[in-house]
Structure formats: structure tokens, C-alpha cells
Coordinates of C-alpha atoms in Angstrom, one line a residue:
M1 CA 106.8 -30.5 62.3
A2 CA 107.0 -26.8 61.4
T3 CA 103.9 -24.8 62.1
F4 CA 102.0 -22.9 59.3
N5 CA 103.5 -19.6 60.6
Q6 CA 107.0 -21.0 60.5
L7 CA 106.4 -22.3 57.1
F8 CA 105.1 -19.0 56.0
M9 CA 108.3 -17.2 57.1
L10 CA 110.5 -19.8 55.3
I11 CA 108.5 -19.4 52.1
I12 CA 108.8 -15.6 52.3
L13 CA 112.6 -15.7 52.8
F14 CA 113.0 -18.3 50.0
F15 CA 110.9 -16.5 47.4
S16 CA 112.2 -13.1 48.3
S17 CA 115.8 -14.3 47.6
S18 CA 114.7 -16.2 44.6
F19 CA 113.3 -13.1 43.0
S20 CA 116.6 -11.3 43.0
F21 CA 119.2 -14.1 42.6
Y22 CA 121.9 -13.6 40.0
S23 CA 121.4 -15.3 36.7
P24 CA 123.4 -13.9 33.8
L25 CA 121.9 -13.0 30.5
L26 CA 123.0 -14.8 27.4
S27 CA 126.7 -14.0 27.0
S28 CA 126.5 -13.7 23.2
P29 CA 123.5 -11.6 22.3
T30 CA 122.4 -12.0 18.7
T31 CA 121.8 -8.3 18.2
T32 CA 123.9 -5.2 19.1
T33 CA 124.3 -4.4 22.8
P34 CA 124.6 -0.9 24.2
P35 CA 128.0 0.5 25.3
K36 CA 128.8 -0.4 29.0
N37 CA 128.5 3.2 30.2
N38 CA 124.9 3.3 28.9
T39 CA 123.9 -0.1 30.2
A40 CA 122.0 1.1 33.3
H41 CA 120.1 3.7 31.3
Y42 CA 119.3 1.2 28.6
S43 CA 118.0 -1.4 31.1
Q44 CA 115.9 1.3 32.8
T45 CA 114.4 2.2 29.4
I46 CA 113.5 -1.4 28.6
C47 CA 112.0 -2.0 32.1
N48 CA 109.9 1.2 31.9
T49 CA 108.0 -0.5 29.1
T50 CA 106.8 -3.2 31.5
P51 CA 103.9 -3.0 34.1
Y52 CA 106.5 -3.4 36.9
P53 CA 109.6 -1.3 36.1
F54 CA 111.0 -1.2 39.6
D55 CA 110.8 -5.0 40.0
C56 CA 112.2 -5.4 36.5
I57 CA 115.3 -3.3 37.0
S58 CA 116.0 -4.5 40.5
S59 CA 115.9 -8.1 39.3
L60 CA 118.4 -7.7 36.4
P61 CA 122.1 -8.5 37.2
R62 CA 124.1 -5.3 37.8
H63 CA 126.1 -3.9 34.8
Q64 CA 124.7 -6.6 32.5
S65 CA 124.1 -5.6 29.0
G66 CA 121.7 -7.2 26.5
T67 CA 118.8 -6.6 24.2
V68 CA 115.0 -6.7 24.8
R69 CA 115.0 -10.3 23.7
D70 CA 117.8 -11.2 26.0
F71 CA 116.0 -9.6 28.9
C72 CA 112.8 -11.5 27.9
R73 CA 114.8 -14.8 28.0
F74 CA 116.2 -13.9 31.4
F75 CA 112.8 -13.3 32.9
L76 CA 111.3 -16.4 31.4
Q77 CA 114.1 -18.4 33.0
K78 CA 113.3 -16.8 36.4
S79 CA 109.6 -17.4 35.8
L80 CA 110.3 -21.1 35.2
S81 CA 112.3 -21.4 38.4
T82 CA 109.7 -19.6 40.5
T83 CA 106.9 -21.9 39.0
K84 CA 108.9 -25.0 39.8
H85 CA 109.3 -23.9 43.4
F86 CA 105.6 -23.0 43.7
L87 CA 104.7 -26.5 42.5
S88 CA 107.0 -28.0 45.1
L89 CA 105.2 -25.9 47.8
L90 CA 101.8 -27.1 46.6
D91 CA 103.1 -30.7 46.6
S92 CA 104.1 -30.4 50.2
Y93 CA 100.5 -29.4 51.1
L94 CA 98.8 -32.1 49.1
K95 CA 101.0 -34.9 50.3
R96 CA 99.6 -34.3 53.8
Q97 CA 96.1 -35.1 52.4
H98 CA 96.8 -38.6 51.1
P99 CA 94.0 -41.2 51.7
G100 CA 93.9 -42.7 55.1
S101 CA 95.5 -39.7 56.8
R102 CA 93.7 -37.2 58.9
P103 CA 93.0 -34.1 56.8
A104 CA 94.9 -31.1 58.1
L105 CA 92.9 -28.7 55.9
P106 CA 89.2 -28.2 55.1
E107 CA 88.0 -29.9 51.9
P108 CA 87.4 -26.6 50.1
T109 CA 91.0 -25.5 50.8
I110 CA 92.3 -28.8 49.4
R111 CA 90.2 -28.3 46.3
A112 CA 91.6 -24.8 45.8
I113 CA 95.2 -26.0 46.2
Q114 CA 94.5 -28.8 43.7
D115 CA 93.2 -26.2 41.3
C116 CA 96.4 -24.2 41.8
H117 CA 98.5 -27.3 41.2
L118 CA 96.8 -28.1 37.9
L119 CA 97.1 -24.4 36.8
A120 CA 100.8 -24.3 37.8
E121 CA 101.5 -27.5 35.8
L122 CA 99.9 -25.9 32.8
S123 CA 101.9 -22.7 33.3
L124 CA 105.2 -24.7 33.7
D125 CA 104.5 -26.5 30.4
T126 CA 103.8 -23.2 28.7
L127 CA 106.8 -21.4 30.0
S128 CA 109.1 -24.3 29.1
K129 CA 107.7 -24.4 25.6
T130 CA 108.1 -20.7 25.1
Y131 CA 111.6 -20.5 26.6
Q132 CA 112.9 -23.5 24.7
T133 CA 111.8 -21.9 21.5
I134 CA 112.9 -18.4 21.8
N135 CA 116.2 -19.3 23.6
F136 CA 117.5 -20.6 20.3
T137 CA 116.0 -18.3 17.7
N138 CA 115.4 -14.6 16.9
T139 CA 113.0 -15.5 14.1
L140 CA 109.3 -16.1 14.6
N141 CA 106.5 -15.8 12.1
S142 CA 103.2 -14.1 12.8
F143 CA 101.4 -17.2 13.9
E144 CA 104.2 -18.2 16.3
T145 CA 104.3 -14.7 17.9
E146 CA 100.6 -14.8 18.3
E147 CA 100.8 -18.3 19.8
F148 CA 103.4 -17.4 22.4
Q149 CA 101.7 -14.2 23.3
T150 CA 98.6 -16.2 23.8
L151 CA 100.4 -18.8 25.9
L152 CA 102.1 -16.2 28.1
S153 CA 98.8 -14.4 28.5
A154 CA 97.3 -17.7 29.8
V155 CA 100.1 -18.1 32.4
L156 CA 98.9 -14.8 34.0
T157 CA 95.3 -16.0 33.8
N158 CA 96.2 -19.3 35.6
T159 CA 97.8 -17.3 38.4
Q160 CA 94.8 -15.1 38.9
T161 CA 92.5 -18.1 38.8
C162 CA 94.6 -19.8 41.6
L163 CA 94.3 -16.7 43.7
Q164 CA 90.6 -16.4 43.2
G165 CA 90.1 -20.0 44.2
L166 CA 92.0 -19.5 47.4
E167 CA 89.8 -16.5 48.2
E168 CA 86.6 -18.6 47.5
A169 CA 87.7 -21.5 49.7
I170 CA 85.3 -21.6 52.6
N171 CA 86.8 -21.7 56.1
S172 CA 90.3 -21.8 54.7
P173 CA 93.1 -21.0 57.2
S174 CA 94.3 -17.4 56.4
V175 CA 97.9 -18.5 56.9
V176 CA 97.5 -21.0 54.0
K177 CA 96.2 -18.3 51.8
N178 CA 99.1 -16.1 52.7
V179 CA 101.7 -18.8 52.2
V180 CA 100.4 -19.6 48.7
S181 CA 99.5 -16.0 47.8
F182 CA 103.0 -14.7 48.4
P183 CA 104.9 -16.7 45.7
L184 CA 101.9 -16.1 43.4
S185 CA 102.4 -12.3 43.7
I186 CA 106.0 -12.7 42.8
G187 CA 105.1 -14.9 39.9
T188 CA 102.5 -12.5 38.6
K189 CA 105.2 -9.8 38.3
L190 CA 107.7 -12.1 36.6
Y191 CA 105.0 -13.4 34.2
S192 CA 103.8 -9.8 33.4
I193 CA 107.4 -8.6 32.8
S194 CA 108.1 -11.6 30.5
L195 CA 104.9 -11.0 28.5
A196 CA 105.7 -7.3 28.1
L197 CA 109.2 -8.0 26.9
F198 CA 108.1 -10.7 24.6
K199 CA 105.5 -8.4 23.1
R200 CA 108.1 -5.6 22.6
G201 CA 110.9 -7.9 21.4
W202 CA 108.9 -10.2 19.0
V203 CA 105.3 -9.3 18.5
D204 CA 105.8 -5.6 17.7
D205 CA 108.6 -6.5 15.3
V206 CA 106.4 -8.8 13.1
N207 CA 104.7 -7.2 10.1
Y208 CA 101.3 -8.9 10.0
G209 CA 100.6 -7.4 6.5
K210 CA 97.2 -6.8 5.2
R211 CA 94.3 -9.1 6.1
D212 CA 91.3 -9.9 4.1
Y213 CA 88.3 -8.9 6.1
T214 CA 85.7 -9.8 3.4
H215 CA 82.8 -12.1 4.2
N216 CA 83.7 -15.8 3.8
N217 CA 81.4 -18.3 5.3
R218 CA 83.0 -21.7 5.1
A219 CA 80.2 -24.1 4.8
A220 CA 81.0 -27.5 6.4
A221 CA 79.0 -30.7 6.2
V222 CA 78.5 -30.7 10.0
I223 CA 74.7 -30.6 9.9
G224 CA 72.0 -32.6 11.5
G225 CA 72.3 -35.1 14.3
G226 CA 75.3 -37.1 15.4
R227 CA 74.6 -40.0 13.1
K228 CA 74.4 -37.7 10.1
L229 CA 77.6 -36.1 11.1
L230 CA 79.4 -39.4 11.1
Q231 CA 77.8 -40.4 7.8
A232 CA 78.8 -37.1 6.2
G233 CA 82.4 -37.6 7.1
L234 CA 82.5 -34.1 8.7
G235 CA 83.0 -32.3 5.5
G236 CA 86.5 -33.7 4.9
V237 CA 87.7 -33.6 8.5
V238 CA 90.2 -36.4 9.1
L239 CA 89.1 -39.0 11.6
S240 CA 91.5 -41.4 13.3
D241 CA 88.9 -43.4 15.2
V242 CA 85.2 -43.3 16.2
V243 CA 83.8 -44.8 19.5
V244 CA 80.2 -44.8 20.7
V245 CA 79.0 -43.9 24.2
N246 CA 75.5 -45.2 25.2
R247 CA 74.1 -45.3 28.7
N248 CA 72.3 -48.6 28.0
G249 CA 75.6 -50.4 27.4
T250 CA 75.2 -51.1 23.7
G251 CA 78.1 -48.8 22.7
N252 CA 81.8 -49.1 23.3
F253 CA 81.4 -47.3 26.6
S254 CA 78.5 -46.4 28.9
S255 CA 80.1 -43.2 30.2
I256 CA 81.7 -40.2 28.5
S257 CA 84.5 -40.2 31.1
D258 CA 85.5 -43.8 30.3
A259 CA 85.6 -43.0 26.6
V260 CA 87.9 -40.0 27.2
A261 CA 90.2 -42.1 29.4
A262 CA 90.6 -44.6 26.6
A263 CA 91.4 -42.0 24.0
P264 CA 95.1 -41.8 22.8
N265 CA 97.5 -39.6 24.6
N266 CA 99.5 -36.7 23.3
T267 CA 98.4 -36.9 19.6
A268 CA 100.3 -34.5 17.4
I269 CA 98.7 -31.1 16.6
S270 CA 99.1 -30.0 13.0
N271 CA 97.3 -28.4 10.1
T272 CA 96.3 -31.9 9.0
S273 CA 95.3 -33.2 12.4
S274 CA 93.0 -36.2 12.7
Y275 CA 90.3 -36.4 15.3
Y276 CA 89.4 -39.1 17.8
V277 CA 85.6 -39.0 17.7
I278 CA 83.5 -39.8 20.7
Y279 CA 79.9 -40.1 19.5
V280 CA 77.5 -39.8 22.5
V281 CA 74.0 -41.3 21.8
G282 CA 71.1 -39.2 23.0
G283 CA 70.3 -39.2 26.7
V284 CA 71.1 -37.4 30.0
Y285 CA 74.6 -38.2 31.3
E286 CA 74.9 -37.2 34.9
E287 CA 78.6 -37.1 35.2
Y288 CA 81.5 -34.7 35.6
V289 CA 83.7 -34.9 32.5
S290 CA 87.3 -33.6 32.3
I291 CA 89.4 -33.5 29.1
P292 CA 93.0 -33.3 30.4
R293 CA 95.9 -31.7 28.5
N294 CA 97.2 -35.0 27.3
K295 CA 94.0 -35.8 25.4
Q296 CA 94.4 -33.7 22.3
N297 CA 92.3 -33.5 19.1
L298 CA 89.2 -35.0 20.6
M299 CA 85.8 -34.4 18.9
L300 CA 82.7 -35.0 21.0
I301 CA 79.5 -35.3 19.0
G302 CA 76.0 -35.7 20.3
D303 CA 72.5 -36.2 18.8
G304 CA 71.6 -32.6 19.2
I305 CA 70.8 -29.8 21.7
N306 CA 68.5 -31.2 24.5
R307 CA 68.9 -34.7 23.1
T308 CA 72.5 -35.4 24.3
V309 CA 72.9 -33.7 27.7
I310 CA 75.8 -33.6 30.2
S311 CA 74.5 -32.5 33.6
G312 CA 75.9 -31.7 37.0
N313 CA 75.2 -29.4 40.0
R314 CA 78.4 -28.4 41.7
S315 CA 78.6 -24.8 43.0
V316 CA 80.6 -22.4 45.2
V317 CA 77.9 -22.5 47.9
D318 CA 78.5 -26.3 48.2
G319 CA 82.2 -25.9 48.7
W320 CA 83.6 -26.0 45.2
T321 CA 85.7 -23.3 43.7
T322 CA 84.3 -21.6 40.6
F323 CA 87.0 -23.3 38.6
N324 CA 86.2 -26.8 39.7
S325 CA 82.4 -26.4 39.8
A326 CA 82.3 -27.1 36.1
T327 CA 80.1 -30.0 34.8
F328 CA 82.4 -30.2 31.8
A329 CA 86.0 -29.0 31.8
V330 CA 88.4 -29.2 28.9
V331 CA 92.2 -28.5 28.7
G332 CA 93.3 -30.7 25.8
Q333 CA 94.3 -28.7 22.7
G334 CA 92.2 -28.9 19.6
F335 CA 89.0 -30.0 21.3
V336 CA 85.7 -29.8 19.3
A337 CA 82.2 -30.3 20.6
I338 CA 79.1 -30.6 18.4
N339 CA 75.4 -31.0 19.1
I340 CA 75.5 -31.3 22.9
T341 CA 73.8 -29.6 25.8
F342 CA 76.1 -28.8 28.8
R343 CA 74.1 -28.1 32.0
N344 CA 74.6 -27.0 35.6
T345 CA 71.4 -27.5 37.6
A346 CA 72.6 -25.9 40.9
G347 CA 70.2 -23.0 40.3
A348 CA 70.5 -19.3 40.9
I349 CA 70.4 -19.8 44.7
K350 CA 73.8 -21.5 44.6
H351 CA 75.6 -18.6 42.9
Q352 CA 78.7 -19.5 40.9
A353 CA 78.0 -22.8 39.2
V354 CA 79.8 -23.4 35.9
A355 CA 78.4 -25.6 33.1
V356 CA 81.5 -25.6 30.9
R357 CA 85.1 -24.4 31.7
N358 CA 87.2 -24.2 28.6
S359 CA 91.0 -23.8 28.9
A360 CA 91.8 -25.6 25.6
D361 CA 93.7 -23.8 22.9
L362 CA 92.3 -23.9 19.4
S363 CA 89.0 -25.3 20.6
A364 CA 85.5 -25.0 19.0
F365 CA 81.9 -25.6 20.1
Y366 CA 79.3 -25.9 17.3
S367 CA 75.6 -26.2 17.7
C368 CA 75.8 -26.6 21.5
S369 CA 73.8 -25.3 24.4
F370 CA 75.2 -24.0 27.8
E371 CA 72.7 -23.8 30.6
G372 CA 73.2 -22.3 34.0
Y373 CA 72.6 -19.2 36.0
Q374 CA 75.6 -17.3 37.5
D375 CA 78.9 -18.1 35.6
T376 CA 77.5 -20.5 33.1
L377 CA 80.3 -20.5 30.5
Y378 CA 83.8 -20.0 31.7
A379 CA 85.9 -19.2 28.7
H380 CA 89.0 -19.4 30.8
S381 CA 92.0 -19.0 28.6
L382 CA 93.7 -19.4 25.2
R383 CA 91.9 -19.3 21.8
Q384 CA 88.3 -20.4 21.5
F385 CA 85.4 -20.3 19.0
Y386 CA 81.7 -20.8 19.5
R387 CA 79.3 -21.0 16.6
D388 CA 75.4 -21.4 16.4
C389 CA 75.3 -22.1 20.2
D390 CA 72.6 -21.2 22.8
I391 CA 73.9 -19.7 26.1
Y392 CA 71.6 -19.2 29.2
G393 CA 72.5 -17.4 32.4
T394 CA 72.1 -14.5 34.8
I395 CA 75.2 -12.9 36.3
D396 CA 78.5 -12.9 34.4
F397 CA 77.3 -15.9 32.5
I398 CA 79.9 -15.5 29.7
F399 CA 83.2 -14.8 31.6
G400 CA 86.9 -15.6 31.7
N401 CA 90.1 -14.4 30.0
A402 CA 90.3 -16.3 26.7
A403 CA 90.7 -14.8 23.3
V404 CA 87.2 -15.9 22.2
V405 CA 84.8 -15.3 19.3
F406 CA 81.1 -16.0 19.4
Q407 CA 79.3 -16.1 16.1
N408 CA 75.6 -16.7 15.3
C409 CA 74.8 -17.6 18.9
N410 CA 71.6 -17.1 20.8
I411 CA 72.2 -15.4 24.2
Y412 CA 69.4 -15.8 26.7
P413 CA 69.5 -13.9 30.0
R414 CA 67.4 -15.7 32.6
L415 CA 65.5 -14.7 35.7
P416 CA 68.0 -14.0 38.5
L417 CA 67.4 -13.9 42.3
L418 CA 65.3 -11.2 43.8
N419 CA 67.1 -7.8 43.6
Q420 CA 69.8 -9.1 41.3
F421 CA 70.6 -7.8 37.8
N422 CA 71.9 -9.7 34.8
A423 CA 75.3 -9.1 33.3
I424 CA 76.0 -11.1 30.1
T425 CA 79.8 -10.8 30.1
A426 CA 82.5 -10.4 32.7
Q427 CA 85.8 -10.4 30.9
G428 CA 88.9 -11.0 33.0
R429 CA 91.9 -9.3 31.3
T430 CA 94.4 -8.3 34.0
D431 CA 97.4 -7.1 31.9
P432 CA 97.5 -4.6 29.1
N433 CA 99.8 -6.9 27.1
Q434 CA 97.5 -9.9 27.1
N435 CA 95.9 -10.5 23.7
T436 CA 92.6 -11.7 25.3
G437 CA 89.1 -10.5 25.1
T438 CA 85.5 -11.4 24.1
S439 CA 84.2 -10.7 20.6
I440 CA 80.5 -11.3 20.0
Q441 CA 79.4 -11.1 16.3
N442 CA 76.1 -11.6 14.6
C443 CA 74.5 -13.0 17.8
I444 CA 70.9 -12.6 19.0
I445 CA 70.3 -11.4 22.6
R446 CA 66.7 -12.1 23.8
A447 CA 65.2 -12.8 27.2
A448 CA 64.7 -16.5 28.2
Q449 CA 61.1 -17.5 28.8
D450 CA 61.3 -17.2 32.6
L451 CA 62.6 -13.7 32.4
V452 CA 59.9 -12.8 29.8
M453 CA 57.2 -14.0 32.1
A454 CA 58.7 -12.3 35.2
N455 CA 59.1 -9.0 33.5
Y456 CA 55.5 -9.2 32.3
T457 CA 54.1 -9.7 35.8
N458 CA 56.6 -8.2 38.2
G459 CA 58.4 -5.4 36.3
T460 CA 61.8 -5.3 34.6
T461 CA 65.0 -7.0 35.6
R462 CA 67.9 -4.8 34.5
T463 CA 70.1 -6.6 32.0
F464 CA 73.5 -5.3 30.9
L465 CA 75.9 -6.3 28.2
G466 CA 78.7 -6.7 30.7
R467 CA 80.7 -5.4 33.6
P468 CA 84.5 -5.2 34.2
W469 CA 85.7 -8.2 36.2
K470 CA 89.3 -7.2 35.9
E471 CA 91.3 -4.0 35.3
Y472 CA 91.8 -4.4 31.5
S473 CA 88.5 -6.0 30.7
R474 CA 87.9 -6.1 26.9
T475 CA 84.6 -7.0 25.2
V476 CA 83.1 -6.0 21.8
F477 CA 79.6 -6.5 20.5
M478 CA 79.3 -6.2 16.8
Q479 CA 76.6 -6.8 14.1
S480 CA 74.3 -8.4 16.7
Y481 CA 70.6 -8.1 17.5
M482 CA 69.8 -6.7 21.0
D483 CA 66.2 -7.0 22.1
S484 CA 64.5 -4.4 24.4
L485 CA 65.7 -6.2 27.6
I486 CA 69.1 -4.5 27.3
D487 CA 69.4 -1.5 29.7
P488 CA 69.8 1.8 28.0
A489 CA 73.1 2.3 29.8
G490 CA 74.4 -0.9 28.2
W491 CA 77.1 -1.6 30.7
T492 CA 77.5 -1.5 34.5
E493 CA 80.3 -1.1 37.0
W494 CA 82.0 -3.8 39.0
S495 CA 83.0 -1.7 41.9
G496 CA 82.8 2.1 41.7
N497 CA 85.3 3.6 39.4
F498 CA 87.4 0.4 39.2
S499 CA 88.8 -0.1 35.6
L500 CA 86.5 2.5 33.9
T501 CA 89.5 4.2 32.3
T502 CA 91.5 1.0 31.5
L503 CA 88.8 -1.3 30.2
Y504 CA 87.9 -1.5 26.4
Y505 CA 84.2 -2.0 25.7
A506 CA 82.9 -1.3 22.2
E507 CA 79.7 -1.6 20.1
F508 CA 79.6 -1.7 16.3
N509 CA 76.7 -1.8 13.9
N510 CA 74.3 -3.6 16.2
S511 CA 70.5 -3.7 15.7
G512 CA 67.3 -4.1 17.6
P513 CA 65.6 -1.9 20.3
G514 CA 68.4 -2.6 22.8
S515 CA 71.2 -1.4 20.5
N516 CA 70.4 2.3 20.8
T517 CA 73.7 3.9 22.1
S518 CA 72.4 7.4 22.8
N519 CA 72.1 6.8 26.6
R520 CA 75.1 4.5 27.0
V521 CA 77.7 4.9 29.8
T522 CA 80.2 7.7 29.3
W523 CA 83.2 5.9 30.6
P524 CA 86.6 6.7 29.1
G525 CA 87.0 3.0 28.1
F526 CA 83.7 2.7 26.3
H527 CA 83.5 3.2 22.5
V528 CA 80.8 3.3 19.9
I529 CA 82.7 2.3 16.7
S530 CA 81.6 3.6 13.4
S531 CA 84.5 2.5 11.1
S532 CA 84.9 -1.1 10.0
L533 CA 88.7 -0.6 10.1
D534 CA 88.5 0.1 13.8
V535 CA 86.6 -3.1 14.6
A536 CA 88.5 -5.4 12.2
N537 CA 91.0 -6.4 14.9
F538 CA 88.1 -8.2 16.7
T539 CA 87.1 -10.4 13.7
L540 CA 87.8 -14.1 13.8
S541 CA 90.6 -13.9 11.2
S542 CA 92.5 -11.3 13.2
F543 CA 91.6 -11.8 16.8
I544 CA 92.2 -15.6 17.0
L545 CA 93.8 -16.2 13.6
G546 CA 90.9 -18.6 12.9
D547 CA 91.8 -19.1 9.3
S548 CA 94.9 -21.0 10.3
W549 CA 93.2 -23.6 12.4
L550 CA 89.4 -23.7 12.1
P551 CA 89.3 -25.4 8.6
T552 CA 90.5 -28.7 10.1
T553 CA 87.6 -28.7 12.6
G554 CA 84.9 -28.7 9.9
V555 CA 83.0 -26.0 11.9
P556 CA 81.6 -23.2 9.7
Y557 CA 82.7 -19.6 10.4
T558 CA 82.9 -16.1 9.0
N559 CA 86.4 -14.8 9.0
G560 CA 85.6 -11.1 8.6
L561 CA 82.7 -8.7 8.9
L562 CA 79.3 -9.5 7.5

């Protein structure tokens, strides 16, 4: 059997050659190609628009002509191939860990590799869907371009999450990290180049036209407890079926996980989608719930905040990655949760401990509560919406790299460990072409009761609006109330000068004693916005195209500024 070091060298040789193998562009481009004597210059010009121009130009076949869209197809094809090979590599590791065999790797390492495998599968599905669509058309509408830019942005996020998990794995052999990290670094470049070319070839060519940013609060009949919701018919939302979960055994199921497993697979997603409703009777459900990608259009309804509670206590300190520490994790597209508390009870002493990890596109949480300390709510990827929710935490407790909007939420910083500070957000955008970011509108930021009492007796814990987790971190607070707990500087560094010129942090028309911007940070990437036109791109209608998908959920929303 080959040693890890031998395997490492074989992987390097394979992926190095894979990155530069010859694969011709489409032989019949659908738009005009440049003259042959200008091909090299034209290719260089295109590649210079990507974050990795050298890798882009060196990977293209020599003397091959094509358009920006042809080049995008070429790199998507290479991305698909690389992702398939990466999955095969992960399979080879995981097959050694089958039940009954002697584990060759520490359990935290196995968990990190399992995370990577799930993330790579998601990326493979995304890349296949994108390539199959754009390989046969040059015409996409504005929603389609937004969708594919979102999907390709998520592929990069998946890659970064895999890398992070490997770094977190306790006592993981360094050679394993190296073997897995090498193809990931190649994949990151391919995915980034593909995203840049897609943005230039399709997104920048679409005329989005004028949007209506006027106030429009869509009232839905999703009020009261779970029983009232069902009786009200969810304000016209189409239901395919309703099942009941009750711990005492009087419902259809006694656990949420069993109800999820029994839900139909791969239901169609459309503008008239029907929801499979799982009604969870009040009580504390101590279980880890996962909504996989084949469970689409699920709606989880409880009896109300602090009445229906899903609770767990996994943490990084106890050997889980941040990604798989979540009490509740969702991937299935079109997921909706209403009137539920999601809780991680690991406590501040256990550091990263996620209550909810959301990787579900077109997902919404309404009238829910998220309780934890560090890393409470992991808005991991894709398009998400949170309305009338309570969010509790300490360090980076709203984090991730989704395109996410929070409206009318209560944000409660809690008491952290001694000598720690609070950071409400840690946004994880790694690439300038990702259409991701965190938009917080008409929310209320106040100290949780434990922080109020501690500040009264022991002095003030510094609380910041956020810090830049990744290089292109992007967060906007607008039309929100900020109590006096917010530090006058507003924002804090992650590590020295890292990302201070590349991030985008902004504040617009906020109120309350903590909203005074006169002593805010003076970073190049920080902005105090005064014009509604400048902040309109971060409204729900524009940022996540909420008007096109939220009406089917029955969740109320404001599509523009107040």
C-alpha cells in the first residue's frame, strides 16, 4: 500500500498535468472570433480580467481563438473534471474508514474529509447544471444570470469551507491536509476564472432595467402559532402535504429527522411550488437535523419561539468542524422555517458552535430564534432571507458567504469570555466577482440580558458591527436601530491591515446612540452612504431578487427601502 507521502506526490503530478491538459474550445463559436494573428493578444486581454491571469492564459490551448463565453465554457469544463477527480480522491480516503476496519485517521480528520466530500458533491452538481445550460445557449435572462453567478459563487465558498475544516481538524496528519489542499488550490483558481468569465460574458451583458425600490410590505397570513398557520392556509401558499411531529408519539413522527427522511425527494422547484409541511408540536427536540439537497420545498413550522426548540451542543473544541457543528443544517432548495428556536448549548467556552448552518438556495426563516455564542448562525452560501427573527451570540455570530438579507430582526450580542469582544458579523466573500454579502435592514441591535448585567457591574464589553473574515468581506447596515453598546469605531480588524482596502462595509440612515458615525474607522473600504441610490443594490428586490421567489413562501417582506 502506498504511503501518504507517495500518494501526495502522485496527486501533485496528476493535478499539475490536469490543470494544463489540452481541451479545445468550441469549434464553432456563436460570436465573431478575432483574427488568428491577434489570438494571443485577445486571450491575454480576456485573462487579464480574471483574478488569475497567468493561470488563465497558461491553461488555454495554444493558438486557440474564441470569445469570452467560449473561454468560460472551457474553464467550466476543466472545473468539472478537476472536481470529479477531487471527489475520487476523497472517496479513496473514506473507503479506508468503513465500519469494522481500524481507522487510519483521527475522527476529526474523517469528519473534515466528509465535509469536503459533501461540499464537492454540491459543487459538482452546480458546475454540471451551469455548464449544461450555457454550453447550448448564448441567451440568459436577468434571473438566470443572477442564478448562475450565485451558483458559481457558492462553488468557491464550498472550496474555502473544505479548506477551513481541514485546518480545524484536531491532530490531523499534515500530509493529509497537503494532499487534499493541493487540488483544492487548483480548483479555487479554475472556479474563480470561470466565475470572472461568466460575469463578463453574461452578467455584464444583461440590462437589468429600472427596479422599483418603493416600500412594499407584502402581508402574509403567517401569524400566530403553528396551528393557526395551518388553519390560515399560509396566506395562499400551496401545500402538498402536512405531517405532524410530536415527541409523545401522538403525531405522524416522534422526531424531526424521521419526518424529513419520509418527505418526498427531488420535488420540482417553480414559481408555483407546493410545500411539504412538517408541523413540529411544542417541546424541546434534542436532535441534529439535516435537510439534504434532495429534500426540496420543505416547510418546517413550530408552535413559536421558545415553544418549539431544536437543541444540540456540538463544537470545534469537542472535535467537530465549524461546518458540521450545526444543530440544524439545511441544503435543500426552497426551505422555509417558521416559529422555531434553533439552539446550540455548547457555551462560550467551546468556541465555534453553530446553531444553524444554511446552504439552501431561496430559503427563508420567519419568526425564528437562533441561540448560541461564537458562530451562531452560519449563512453559508446562496440566497437567503430572515424576517422577524431573534439572533443571539458573541463572536462572528452572523457569518458566512451567502447573499443574505435580514429584515425586522432583533440582534442580541451576549456576554463573551473574559477579555473577548463581540463582533456581530464576519462575512466571508473571497472573490471580487462573487455576488454575496450581508444586508441588515430595519433591525434592532441591543445587548442581551447577560451582557446588560455584566456591563453594569464589571465595565463595558466592546461590541462591533463586524470584522472582515475574508478579503472581499461585504456587509451593509441600513435603516436599523443601534443601541449604545456599539463601539464608536463601529468595526474592527481581523488581522492587521488584512482586507481593509478590499472589503466593502457601509452604513445608511441608521438610528440610536450606537449609530453615530463621527468616530468610525477610516478604512478605504468603509463607507457612510447618504444617497438611497447608492444603497439600493442591497435591498431585497435587487440583492437577492426576492420579488421573484419570496411570494410563494408566504413570508412577509419589504422589497425596497422603508
